[in-house]
PDB file of C-alpha atoms in Angstrom:
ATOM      1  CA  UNK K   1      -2.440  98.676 227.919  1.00 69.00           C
ATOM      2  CA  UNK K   2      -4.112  96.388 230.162  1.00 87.00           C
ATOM      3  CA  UNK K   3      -6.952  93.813 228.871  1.00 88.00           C
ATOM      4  CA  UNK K   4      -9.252  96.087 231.466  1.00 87.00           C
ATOM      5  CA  UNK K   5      -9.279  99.163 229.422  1.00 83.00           C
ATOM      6  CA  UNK K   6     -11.842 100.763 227.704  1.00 85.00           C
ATOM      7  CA  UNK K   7     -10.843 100.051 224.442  1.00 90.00           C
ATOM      8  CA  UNK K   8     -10.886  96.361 224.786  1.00 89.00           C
ATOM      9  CA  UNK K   9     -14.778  96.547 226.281  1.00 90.00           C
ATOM     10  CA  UNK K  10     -16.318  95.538 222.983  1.00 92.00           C
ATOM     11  CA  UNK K  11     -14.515  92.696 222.488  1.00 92.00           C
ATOM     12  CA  UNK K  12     -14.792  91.340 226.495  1.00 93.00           C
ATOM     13  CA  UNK K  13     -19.072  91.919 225.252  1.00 96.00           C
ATOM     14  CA  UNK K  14     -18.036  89.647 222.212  1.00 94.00           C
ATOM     15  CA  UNK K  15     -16.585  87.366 224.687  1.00 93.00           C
ATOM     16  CA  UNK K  16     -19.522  87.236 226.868  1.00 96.00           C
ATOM     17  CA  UNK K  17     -21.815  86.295 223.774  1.00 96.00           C
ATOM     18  CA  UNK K  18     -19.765  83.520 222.771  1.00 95.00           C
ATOM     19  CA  UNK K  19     -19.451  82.216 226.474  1.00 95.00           C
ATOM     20  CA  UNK K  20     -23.252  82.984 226.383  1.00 97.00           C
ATOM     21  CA  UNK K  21     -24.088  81.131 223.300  1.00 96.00           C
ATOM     22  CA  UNK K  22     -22.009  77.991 224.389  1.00 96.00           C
ATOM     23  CA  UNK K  23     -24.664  77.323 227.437  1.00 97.00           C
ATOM     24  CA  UNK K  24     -27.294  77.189 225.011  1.00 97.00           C
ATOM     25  CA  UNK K  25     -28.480  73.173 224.460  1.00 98.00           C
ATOM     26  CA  UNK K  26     -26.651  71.835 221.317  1.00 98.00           C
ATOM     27  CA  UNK K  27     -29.256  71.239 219.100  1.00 98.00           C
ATOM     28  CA  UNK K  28     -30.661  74.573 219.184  1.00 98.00           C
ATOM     29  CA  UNK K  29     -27.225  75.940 218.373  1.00 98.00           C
ATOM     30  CA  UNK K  30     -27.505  73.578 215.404  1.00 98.00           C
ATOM     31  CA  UNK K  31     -30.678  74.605 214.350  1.00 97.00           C
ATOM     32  CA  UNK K  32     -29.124  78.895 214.634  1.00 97.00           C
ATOM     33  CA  UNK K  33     -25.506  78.143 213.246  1.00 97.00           C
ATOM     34  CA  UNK K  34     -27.081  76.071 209.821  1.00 97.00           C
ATOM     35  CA  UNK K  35     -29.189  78.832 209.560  1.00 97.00           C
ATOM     36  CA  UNK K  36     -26.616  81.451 210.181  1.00 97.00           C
ATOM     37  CA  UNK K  37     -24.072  79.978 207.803  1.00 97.00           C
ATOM     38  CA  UNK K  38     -26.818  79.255 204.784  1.00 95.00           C
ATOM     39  CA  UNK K  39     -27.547  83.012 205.461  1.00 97.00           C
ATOM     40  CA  UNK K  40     -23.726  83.628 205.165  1.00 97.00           C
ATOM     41  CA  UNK K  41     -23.788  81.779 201.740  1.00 97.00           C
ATOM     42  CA  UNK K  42     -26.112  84.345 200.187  1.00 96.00           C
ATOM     43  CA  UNK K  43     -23.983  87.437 201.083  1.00 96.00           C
ATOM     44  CA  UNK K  44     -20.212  85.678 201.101  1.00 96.00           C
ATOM     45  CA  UNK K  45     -20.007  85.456 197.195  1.00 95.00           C
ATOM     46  CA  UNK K  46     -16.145  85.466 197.681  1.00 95.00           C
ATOM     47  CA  UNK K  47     -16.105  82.660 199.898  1.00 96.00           C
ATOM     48  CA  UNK K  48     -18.895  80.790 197.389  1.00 96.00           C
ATOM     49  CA  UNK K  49     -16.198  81.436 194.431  1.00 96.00           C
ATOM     50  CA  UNK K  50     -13.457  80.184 196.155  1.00 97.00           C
ATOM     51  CA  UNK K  51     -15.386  77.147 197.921  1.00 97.00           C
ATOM     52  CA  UNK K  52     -16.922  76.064 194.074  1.00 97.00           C
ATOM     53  CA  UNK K  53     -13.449  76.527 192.365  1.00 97.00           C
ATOM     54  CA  UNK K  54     -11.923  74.083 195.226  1.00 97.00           C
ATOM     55  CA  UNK K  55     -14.655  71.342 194.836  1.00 98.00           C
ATOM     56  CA  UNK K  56     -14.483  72.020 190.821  1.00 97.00           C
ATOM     57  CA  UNK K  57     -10.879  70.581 191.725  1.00 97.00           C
ATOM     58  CA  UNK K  58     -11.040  68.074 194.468  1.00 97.00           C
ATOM     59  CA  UNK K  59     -14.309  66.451 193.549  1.00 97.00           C
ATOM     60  CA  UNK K  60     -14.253  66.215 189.925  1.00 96.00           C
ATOM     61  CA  UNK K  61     -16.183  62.942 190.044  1.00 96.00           C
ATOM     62  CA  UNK K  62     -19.005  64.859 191.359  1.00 97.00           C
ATOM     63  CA  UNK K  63     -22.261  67.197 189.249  1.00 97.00           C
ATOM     64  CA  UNK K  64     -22.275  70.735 189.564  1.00 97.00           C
ATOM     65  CA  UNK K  65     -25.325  70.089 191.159  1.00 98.00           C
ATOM     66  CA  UNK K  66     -23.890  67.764 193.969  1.00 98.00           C
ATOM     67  CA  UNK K  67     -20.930  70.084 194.244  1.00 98.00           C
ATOM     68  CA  UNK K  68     -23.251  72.806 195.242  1.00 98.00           C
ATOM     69  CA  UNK K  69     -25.052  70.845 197.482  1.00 98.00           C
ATOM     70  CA  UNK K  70     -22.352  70.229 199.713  1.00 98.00           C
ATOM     71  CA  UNK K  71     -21.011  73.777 199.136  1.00 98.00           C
ATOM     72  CA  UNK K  72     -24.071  74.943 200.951  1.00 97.00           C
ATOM     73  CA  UNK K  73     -24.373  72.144 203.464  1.00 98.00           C
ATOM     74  CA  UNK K  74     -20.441  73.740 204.282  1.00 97.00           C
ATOM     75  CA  UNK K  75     -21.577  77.157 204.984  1.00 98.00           C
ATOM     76  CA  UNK K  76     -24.443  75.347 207.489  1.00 98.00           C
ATOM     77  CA  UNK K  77     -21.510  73.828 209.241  1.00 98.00           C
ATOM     78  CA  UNK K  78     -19.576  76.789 209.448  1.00 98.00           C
ATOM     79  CA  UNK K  79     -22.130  78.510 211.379  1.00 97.00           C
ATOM     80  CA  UNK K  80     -22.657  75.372 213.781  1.00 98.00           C
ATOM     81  CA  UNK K  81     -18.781  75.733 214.269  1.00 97.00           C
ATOM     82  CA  UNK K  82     -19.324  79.964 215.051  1.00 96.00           C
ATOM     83  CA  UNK K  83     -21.848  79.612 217.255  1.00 96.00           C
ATOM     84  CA  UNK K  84     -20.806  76.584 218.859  1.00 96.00           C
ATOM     85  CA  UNK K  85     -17.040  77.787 219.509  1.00 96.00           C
ATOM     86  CA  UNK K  86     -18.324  78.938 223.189  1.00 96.00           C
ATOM     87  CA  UNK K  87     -18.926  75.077 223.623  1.00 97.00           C
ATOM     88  CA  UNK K  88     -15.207  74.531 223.577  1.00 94.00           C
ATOM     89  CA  UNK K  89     -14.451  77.239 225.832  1.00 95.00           C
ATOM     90  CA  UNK K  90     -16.346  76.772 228.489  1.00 95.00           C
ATOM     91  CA  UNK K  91     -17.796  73.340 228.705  1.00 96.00           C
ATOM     92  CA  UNK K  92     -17.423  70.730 231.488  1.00 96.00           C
ATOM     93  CA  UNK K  93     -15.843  67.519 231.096  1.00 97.00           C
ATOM     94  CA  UNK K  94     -19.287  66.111 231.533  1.00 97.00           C
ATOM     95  CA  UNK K  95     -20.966  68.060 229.085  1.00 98.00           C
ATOM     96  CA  UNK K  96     -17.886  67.119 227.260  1.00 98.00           C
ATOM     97  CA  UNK K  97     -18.314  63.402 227.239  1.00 97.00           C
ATOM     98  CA  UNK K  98     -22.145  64.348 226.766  1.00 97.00           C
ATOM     99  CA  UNK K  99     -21.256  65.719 223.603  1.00 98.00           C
ATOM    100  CA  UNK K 100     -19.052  64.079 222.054  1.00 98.00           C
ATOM    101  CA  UNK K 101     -18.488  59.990 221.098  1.00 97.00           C
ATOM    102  CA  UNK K 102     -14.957  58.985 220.746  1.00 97.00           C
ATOM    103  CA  UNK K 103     -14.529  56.326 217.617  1.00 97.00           C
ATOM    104  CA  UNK K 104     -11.389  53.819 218.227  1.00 97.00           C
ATOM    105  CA  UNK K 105     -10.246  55.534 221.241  1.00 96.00           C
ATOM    106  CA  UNK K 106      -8.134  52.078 221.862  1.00 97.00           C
ATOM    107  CA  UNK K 107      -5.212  53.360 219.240  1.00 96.00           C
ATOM    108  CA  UNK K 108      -4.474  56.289 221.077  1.00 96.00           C
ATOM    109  CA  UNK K 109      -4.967  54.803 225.065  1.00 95.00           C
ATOM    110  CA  UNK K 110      -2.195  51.829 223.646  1.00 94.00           C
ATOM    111  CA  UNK K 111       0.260  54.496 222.448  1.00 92.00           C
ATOM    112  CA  UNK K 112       0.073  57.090 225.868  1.00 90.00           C
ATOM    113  CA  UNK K 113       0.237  53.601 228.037  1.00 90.00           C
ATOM    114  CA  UNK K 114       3.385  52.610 226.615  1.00 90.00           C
ATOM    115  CA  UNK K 115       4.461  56.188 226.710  1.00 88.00           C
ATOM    116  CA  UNK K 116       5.162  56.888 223.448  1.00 93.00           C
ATOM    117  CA  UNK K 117       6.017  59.906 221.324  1.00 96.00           C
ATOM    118  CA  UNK K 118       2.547  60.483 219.382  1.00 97.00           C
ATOM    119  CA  UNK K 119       1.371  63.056 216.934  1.00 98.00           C
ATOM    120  CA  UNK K 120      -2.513  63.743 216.608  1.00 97.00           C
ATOM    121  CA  UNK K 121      -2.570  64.766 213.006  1.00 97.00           C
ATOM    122  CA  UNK K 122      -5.949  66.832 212.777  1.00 96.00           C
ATOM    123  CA  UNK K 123      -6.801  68.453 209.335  1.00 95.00           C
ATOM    124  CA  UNK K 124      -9.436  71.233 208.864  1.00 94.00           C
ATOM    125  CA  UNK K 125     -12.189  69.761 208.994  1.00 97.00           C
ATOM    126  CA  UNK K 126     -14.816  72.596 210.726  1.00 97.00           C
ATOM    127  CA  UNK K 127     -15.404  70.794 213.756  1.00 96.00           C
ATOM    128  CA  UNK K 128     -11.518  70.847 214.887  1.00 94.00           C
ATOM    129  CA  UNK K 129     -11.902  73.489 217.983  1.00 93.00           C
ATOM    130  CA  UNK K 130     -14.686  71.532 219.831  1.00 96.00           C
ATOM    131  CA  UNK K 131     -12.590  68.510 218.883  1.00 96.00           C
ATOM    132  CA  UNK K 132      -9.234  69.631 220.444  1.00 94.00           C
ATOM    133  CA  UNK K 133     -11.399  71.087 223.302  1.00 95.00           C
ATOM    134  CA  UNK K 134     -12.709  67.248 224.170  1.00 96.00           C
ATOM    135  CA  UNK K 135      -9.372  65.873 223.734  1.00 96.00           C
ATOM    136  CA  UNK K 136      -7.811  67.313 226.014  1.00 95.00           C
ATOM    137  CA  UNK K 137     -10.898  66.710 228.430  1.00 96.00           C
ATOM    138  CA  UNK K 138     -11.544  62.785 227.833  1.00 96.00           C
ATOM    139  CA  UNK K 139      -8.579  61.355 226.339  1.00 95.00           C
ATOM    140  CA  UNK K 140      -4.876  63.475 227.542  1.00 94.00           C
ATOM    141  CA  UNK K 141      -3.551  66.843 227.552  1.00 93.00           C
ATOM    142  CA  UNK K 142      -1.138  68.089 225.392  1.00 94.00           C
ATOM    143  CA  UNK K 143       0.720  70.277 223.687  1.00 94.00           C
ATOM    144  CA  UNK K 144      -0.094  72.663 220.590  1.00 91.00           C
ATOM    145  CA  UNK K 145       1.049  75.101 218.835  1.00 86.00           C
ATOM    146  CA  UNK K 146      -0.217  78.443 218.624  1.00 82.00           C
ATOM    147  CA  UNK K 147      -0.412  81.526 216.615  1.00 83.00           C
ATOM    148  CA  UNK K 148      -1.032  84.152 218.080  1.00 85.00           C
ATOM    149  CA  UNK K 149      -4.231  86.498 217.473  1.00 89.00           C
ATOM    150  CA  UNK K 150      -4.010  90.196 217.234  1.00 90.00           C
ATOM    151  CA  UNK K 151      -6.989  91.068 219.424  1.00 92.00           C
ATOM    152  CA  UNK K 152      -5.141  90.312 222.830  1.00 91.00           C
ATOM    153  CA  UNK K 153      -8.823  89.738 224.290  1.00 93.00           C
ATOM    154  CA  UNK K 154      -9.546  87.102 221.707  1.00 91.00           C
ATOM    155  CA  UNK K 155      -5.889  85.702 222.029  1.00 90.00           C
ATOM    156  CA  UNK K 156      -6.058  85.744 225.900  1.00 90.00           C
ATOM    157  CA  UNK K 157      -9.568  83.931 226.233  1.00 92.00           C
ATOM    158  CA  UNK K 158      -8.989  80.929 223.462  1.00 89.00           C
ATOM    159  CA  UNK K 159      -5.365  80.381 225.392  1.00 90.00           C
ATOM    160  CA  UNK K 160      -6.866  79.711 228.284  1.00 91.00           C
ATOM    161  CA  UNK K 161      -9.589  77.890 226.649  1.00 90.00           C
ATOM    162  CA  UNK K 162      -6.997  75.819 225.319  1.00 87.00           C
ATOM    163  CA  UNK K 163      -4.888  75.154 228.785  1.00 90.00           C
ATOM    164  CA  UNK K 164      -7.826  74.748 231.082  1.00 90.00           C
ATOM    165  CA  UNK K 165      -7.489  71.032 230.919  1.00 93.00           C
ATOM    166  CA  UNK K 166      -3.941  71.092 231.607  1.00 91.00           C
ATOM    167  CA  UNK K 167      -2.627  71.385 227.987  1.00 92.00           C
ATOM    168  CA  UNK K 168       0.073  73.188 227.036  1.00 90.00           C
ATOM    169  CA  UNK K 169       0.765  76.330 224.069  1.00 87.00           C
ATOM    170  CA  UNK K 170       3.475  77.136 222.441  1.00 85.00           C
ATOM    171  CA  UNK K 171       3.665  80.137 219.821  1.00 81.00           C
ATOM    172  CA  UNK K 172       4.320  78.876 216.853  1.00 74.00           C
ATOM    173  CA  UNK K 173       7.657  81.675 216.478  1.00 71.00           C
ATOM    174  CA  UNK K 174       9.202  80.050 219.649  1.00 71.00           C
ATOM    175  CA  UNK K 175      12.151  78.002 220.003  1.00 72.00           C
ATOM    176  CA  UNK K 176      10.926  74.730 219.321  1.00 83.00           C
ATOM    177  CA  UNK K 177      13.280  72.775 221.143  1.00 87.00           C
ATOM    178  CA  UNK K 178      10.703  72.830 224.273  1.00 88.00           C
ATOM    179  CA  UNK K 179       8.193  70.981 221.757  1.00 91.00           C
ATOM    180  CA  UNK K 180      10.272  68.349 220.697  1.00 93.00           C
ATOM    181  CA  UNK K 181      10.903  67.850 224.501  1.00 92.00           C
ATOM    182  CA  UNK K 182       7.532  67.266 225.680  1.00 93.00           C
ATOM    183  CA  UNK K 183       6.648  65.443 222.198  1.00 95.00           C
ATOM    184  CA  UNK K 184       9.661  62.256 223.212  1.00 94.00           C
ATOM    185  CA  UNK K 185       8.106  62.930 227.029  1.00 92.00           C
ATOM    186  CA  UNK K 186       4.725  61.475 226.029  1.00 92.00           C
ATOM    187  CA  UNK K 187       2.914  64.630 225.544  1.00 94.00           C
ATOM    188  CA  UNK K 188       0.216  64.261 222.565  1.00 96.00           C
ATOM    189  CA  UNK K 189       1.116  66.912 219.899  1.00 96.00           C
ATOM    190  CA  UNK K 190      -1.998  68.520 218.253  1.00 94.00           C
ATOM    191  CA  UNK K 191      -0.818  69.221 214.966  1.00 95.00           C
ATOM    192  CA  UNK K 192      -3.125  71.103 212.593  1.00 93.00           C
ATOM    193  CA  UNK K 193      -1.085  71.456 209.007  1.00 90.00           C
ATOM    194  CA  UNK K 194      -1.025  74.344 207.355  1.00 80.00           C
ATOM    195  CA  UNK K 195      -3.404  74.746 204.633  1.00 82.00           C
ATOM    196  CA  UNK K 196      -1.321  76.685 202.370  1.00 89.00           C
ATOM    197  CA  UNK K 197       2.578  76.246 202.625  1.00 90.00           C
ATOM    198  CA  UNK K 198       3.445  79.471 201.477  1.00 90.00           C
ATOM    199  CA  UNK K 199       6.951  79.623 200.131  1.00 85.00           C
ATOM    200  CA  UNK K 200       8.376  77.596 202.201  1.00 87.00           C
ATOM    201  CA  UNK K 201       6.182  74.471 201.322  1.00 94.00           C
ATOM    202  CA  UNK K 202       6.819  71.725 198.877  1.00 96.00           C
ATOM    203  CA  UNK K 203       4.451  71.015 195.914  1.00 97.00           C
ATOM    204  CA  UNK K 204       3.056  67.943 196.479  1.00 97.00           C
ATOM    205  CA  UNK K 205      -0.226  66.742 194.846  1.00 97.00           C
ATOM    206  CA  UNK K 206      -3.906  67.327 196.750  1.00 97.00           C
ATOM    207  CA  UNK K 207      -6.695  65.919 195.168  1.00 96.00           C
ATOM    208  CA  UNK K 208      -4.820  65.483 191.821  1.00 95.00           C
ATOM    209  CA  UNK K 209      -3.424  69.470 191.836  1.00 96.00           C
ATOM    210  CA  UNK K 210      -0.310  70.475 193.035  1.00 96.00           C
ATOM    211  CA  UNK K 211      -0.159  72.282 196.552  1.00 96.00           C
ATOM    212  CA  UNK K 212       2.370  73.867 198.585  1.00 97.00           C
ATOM    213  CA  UNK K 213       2.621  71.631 201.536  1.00 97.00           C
ATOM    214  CA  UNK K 214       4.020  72.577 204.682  1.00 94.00           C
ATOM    215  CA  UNK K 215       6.853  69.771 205.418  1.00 95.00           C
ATOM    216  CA  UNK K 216       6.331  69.682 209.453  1.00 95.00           C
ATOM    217  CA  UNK K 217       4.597  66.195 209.987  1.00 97.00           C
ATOM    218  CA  UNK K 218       7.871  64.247 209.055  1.00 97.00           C
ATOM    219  CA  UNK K 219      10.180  66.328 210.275  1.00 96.00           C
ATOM    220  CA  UNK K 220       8.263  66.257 213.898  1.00 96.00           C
ATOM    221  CA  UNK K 221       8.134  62.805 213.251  1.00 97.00           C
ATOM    222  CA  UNK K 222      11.789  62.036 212.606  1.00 97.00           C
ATOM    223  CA  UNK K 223      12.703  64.449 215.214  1.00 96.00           C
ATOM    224  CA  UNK K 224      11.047  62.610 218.181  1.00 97.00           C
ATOM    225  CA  UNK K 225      10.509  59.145 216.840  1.00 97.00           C
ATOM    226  CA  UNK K 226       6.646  59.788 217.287  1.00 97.00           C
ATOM    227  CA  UNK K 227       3.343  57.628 215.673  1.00 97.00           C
ATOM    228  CA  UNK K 228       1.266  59.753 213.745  1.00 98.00           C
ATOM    229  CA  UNK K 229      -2.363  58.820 214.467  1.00 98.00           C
ATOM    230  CA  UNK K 230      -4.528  60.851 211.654  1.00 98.00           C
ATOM    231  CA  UNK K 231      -7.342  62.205 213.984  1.00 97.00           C
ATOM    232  CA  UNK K 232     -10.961  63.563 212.361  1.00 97.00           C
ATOM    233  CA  UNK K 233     -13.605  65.574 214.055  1.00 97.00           C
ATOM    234  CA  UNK K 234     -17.157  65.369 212.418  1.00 98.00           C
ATOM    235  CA  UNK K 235     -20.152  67.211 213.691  1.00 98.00           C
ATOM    236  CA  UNK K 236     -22.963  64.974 213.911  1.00 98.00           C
ATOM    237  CA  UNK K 237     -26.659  65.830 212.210  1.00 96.00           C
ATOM    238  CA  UNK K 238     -29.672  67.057 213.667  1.00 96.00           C
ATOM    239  CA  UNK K 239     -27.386  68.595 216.875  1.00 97.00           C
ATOM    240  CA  UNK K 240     -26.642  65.717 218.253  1.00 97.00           C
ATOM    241  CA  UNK K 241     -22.566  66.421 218.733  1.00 98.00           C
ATOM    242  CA  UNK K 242     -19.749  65.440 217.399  1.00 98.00           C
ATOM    243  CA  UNK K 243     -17.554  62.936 216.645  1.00 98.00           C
ATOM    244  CA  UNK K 244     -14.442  62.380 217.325  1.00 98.00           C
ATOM    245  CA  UNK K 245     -12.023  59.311 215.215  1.00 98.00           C
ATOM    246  CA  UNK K 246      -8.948  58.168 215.684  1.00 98.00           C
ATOM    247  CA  UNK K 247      -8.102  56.269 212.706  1.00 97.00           C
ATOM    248  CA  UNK K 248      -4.885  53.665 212.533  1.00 96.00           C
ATOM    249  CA  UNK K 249      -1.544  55.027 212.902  1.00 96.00           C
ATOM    250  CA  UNK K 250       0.660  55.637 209.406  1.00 97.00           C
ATOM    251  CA  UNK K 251       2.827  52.819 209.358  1.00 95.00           C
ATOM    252  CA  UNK K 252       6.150  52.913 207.464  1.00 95.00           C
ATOM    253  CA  UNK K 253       6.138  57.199 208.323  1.00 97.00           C
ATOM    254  CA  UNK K 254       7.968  58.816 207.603  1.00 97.00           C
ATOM    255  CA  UNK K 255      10.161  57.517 205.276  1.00 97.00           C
ATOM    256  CA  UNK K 256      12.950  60.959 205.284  1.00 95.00           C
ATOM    257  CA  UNK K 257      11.927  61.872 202.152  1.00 98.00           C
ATOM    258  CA  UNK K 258      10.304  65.164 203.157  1.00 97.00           C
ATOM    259  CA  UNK K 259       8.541  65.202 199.879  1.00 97.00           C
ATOM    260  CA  UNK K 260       7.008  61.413 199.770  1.00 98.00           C
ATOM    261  CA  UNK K 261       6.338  62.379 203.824  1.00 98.00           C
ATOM    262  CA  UNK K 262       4.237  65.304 202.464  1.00 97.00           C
ATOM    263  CA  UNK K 263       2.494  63.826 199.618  1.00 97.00           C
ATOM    264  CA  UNK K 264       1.748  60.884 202.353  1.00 98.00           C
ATOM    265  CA  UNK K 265       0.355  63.149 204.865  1.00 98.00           C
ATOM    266  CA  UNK K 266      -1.986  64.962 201.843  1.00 97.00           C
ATOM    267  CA  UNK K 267      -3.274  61.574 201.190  1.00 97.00           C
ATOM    268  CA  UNK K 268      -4.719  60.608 204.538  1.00 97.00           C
ATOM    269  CA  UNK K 269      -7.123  63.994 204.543  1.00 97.00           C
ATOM    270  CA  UNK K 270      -8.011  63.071 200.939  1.00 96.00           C
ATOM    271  CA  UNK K 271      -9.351  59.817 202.229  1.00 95.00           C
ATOM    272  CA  UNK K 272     -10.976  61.239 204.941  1.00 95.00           C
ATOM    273  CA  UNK K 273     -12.576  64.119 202.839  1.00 96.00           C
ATOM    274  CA  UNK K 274     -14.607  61.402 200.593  1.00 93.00           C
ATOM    275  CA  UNK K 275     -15.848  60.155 203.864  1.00 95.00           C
ATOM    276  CA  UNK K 276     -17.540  64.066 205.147  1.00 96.00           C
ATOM    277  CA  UNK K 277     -16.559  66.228 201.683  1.00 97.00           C
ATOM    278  CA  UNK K 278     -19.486  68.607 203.673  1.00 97.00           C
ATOM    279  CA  UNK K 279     -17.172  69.091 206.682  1.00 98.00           C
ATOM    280  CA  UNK K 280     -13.742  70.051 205.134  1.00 97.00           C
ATOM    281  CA  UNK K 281     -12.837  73.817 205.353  1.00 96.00           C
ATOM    282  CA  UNK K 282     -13.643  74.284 201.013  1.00 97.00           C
ATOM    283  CA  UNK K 283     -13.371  78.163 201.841  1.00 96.00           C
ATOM    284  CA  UNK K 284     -10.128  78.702 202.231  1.00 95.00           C
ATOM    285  CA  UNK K 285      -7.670  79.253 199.311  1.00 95.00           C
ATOM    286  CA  UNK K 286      -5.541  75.568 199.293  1.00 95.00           C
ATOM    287  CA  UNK K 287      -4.087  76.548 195.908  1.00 96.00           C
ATOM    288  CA  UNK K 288      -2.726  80.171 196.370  1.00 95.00           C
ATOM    289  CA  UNK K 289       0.515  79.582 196.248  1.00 96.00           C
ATOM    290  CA  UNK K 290       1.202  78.269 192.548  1.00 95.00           C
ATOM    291  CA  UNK K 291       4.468  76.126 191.511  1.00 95.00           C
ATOM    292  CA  UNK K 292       6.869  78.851 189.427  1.00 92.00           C
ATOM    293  CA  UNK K 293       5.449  79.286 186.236  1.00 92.00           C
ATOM    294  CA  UNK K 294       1.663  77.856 187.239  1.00 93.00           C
ATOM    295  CA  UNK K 295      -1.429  79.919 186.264  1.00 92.00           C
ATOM    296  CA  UNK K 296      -3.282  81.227 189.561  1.00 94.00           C
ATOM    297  CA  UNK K 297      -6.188  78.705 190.314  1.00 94.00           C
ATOM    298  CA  UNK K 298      -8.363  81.743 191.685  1.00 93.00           C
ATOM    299  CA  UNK K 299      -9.856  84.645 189.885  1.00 80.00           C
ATOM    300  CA  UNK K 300      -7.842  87.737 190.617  1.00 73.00           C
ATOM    301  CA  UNK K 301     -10.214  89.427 193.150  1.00 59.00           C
ATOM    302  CA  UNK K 302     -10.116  85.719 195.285  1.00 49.00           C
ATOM    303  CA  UNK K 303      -6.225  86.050 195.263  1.00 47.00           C
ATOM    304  CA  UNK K 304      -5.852  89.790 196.376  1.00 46.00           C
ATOM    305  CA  UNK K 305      -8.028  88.456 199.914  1.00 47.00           C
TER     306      UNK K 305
END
């Protein structure tokens, strides 16, 4: 079935709104994505459960009261990320480097000089897609790797979203061998770590609680002899853009202990996460896989979603 037919018509109109809403000035899709995602807050209570039990856990320093506070000020960002996703689709380079401010852009412009291996470690924080999207505009292209969306519409236009700068995709289920390739070529590797390992993770601690941890950053690492540079995206108040900081490379990484690498790597986003605790993605289940033995962290109607 071609993208053309019929059936895929609502979701080219869904397309169109996005691409629409992207052209609209950036403060006024501030100003309808906070209100969209506080509206989302009152009728997402699973999301709200799941977003309070993972700040109960991560910020225990904090009140209930705080907690909530930045809870809510997450859902506001969420919608600025929604509405804004047409930004990173179809902007220029100029709105681009309107838009967003690059923070020590020097640590990554040394490493791509000298041509070597580097790893963009980028955790999920909300503003990530309009981050990657001026990346790959105003610093280098790379490479990434993708998985691949069911709606062929959606996974066709946020590909090409993703290449128009002259980056590259690979599906996560590929042979990884032409990864590693472009990785020791000089090719920036957006990495985005899993949030929950699964199975196949390690349990390493996260905030103080013990998460399956996906072991990939040190293994790429090893693999290619690549510098991690820990890379953070934060959307900026009142509309005014984003952010976009690269912070010092991880020296001494990794060590080939996959599970010191891992509880390394878990360490960097905690440190970042004090910095913008409003910006990191507190919906999603970190916890749901449990060590053997471990009570769930999530009530049983959070864990069947």
């Amino acid at each position: 079935m071609t993208l053309t037919h019929p059936r895929h018509w609502p979701s080219w109109l869904l397309v169109g709104l996005v691409y629409g809403l992207g052209r609209l000035p950036f403060p006024l899709i501030w100003g309808l994505g906070t209100g969209l995602g506080r509206l989302t807050y009152l009728f997402a209570p699973s999301r709200r459960l799941i977003g309070r039990r993972n700040l109960e856990l991560c910020l225990p320093e904090a009140s209930a009261d705080a907690r909530e506070r930045i809870l809510r000020a997450q859902f506001g960002w969420l919608g600025v990320a929604a509405l804004g996703q047409g930004v990173g689709w179809g902007a220029s380079r100029a709105r681009l480097g309107r838009l967003v401010k690059i923070r020590n852009r020097e640590l990554i412009d040394r490493c791509i000089a000298e041509r070597r291996p580097v790893i963009v470690l980028v955790p999920h924080f909300v503003g990530l897609e309009l981050g990657g999207a001026a990346f790959t505009a105003l610093v280098h292209s790379g490479v990434y790797m993708y998985q691949k969306i069911r709606n062929p519409v959606i996974d066709h236009q946020v590909r090409r979203a993703r290449q128009r700068f002259g980056s590259l995709s690979i599906e996560r289920h590929d042979e990884l061998r032409g990864l590693l390739r472009e990785i020791k070529k000089g090719t920036p590797f957006y990495y985005l770590p899993d949030q929950d390992g699964g199975r196949r993770g390690l349990f390493v601690p996260f905030c103080g609680v013990s998460a399956s941890t996906v072991p990939m950053l040190g293994r790429f690492a090893a693999m290619t002899n690549a510098v991690v540079i820990p890379t953070f995206a934060r959307f900026l108040p009142w509309g005014r853009g984003l952010e976009l900081i690269f912070d010092p490379p991880m020296e001494d990484f990794p060590t080939g202990d996959p599970q010191a690498d891992s509880a390394r790597m878990n360490q960097v986003i905690e440190s970042r996460i004090h910095t913008m605790p409003d910006q990191y993605f507190w919906v999603h289940r970190r916890f749901k896989t449990r060590p053997p033995g471990a009570a769930p962290i999530y009530p049983s109607r959070q864990r069947r979603r």
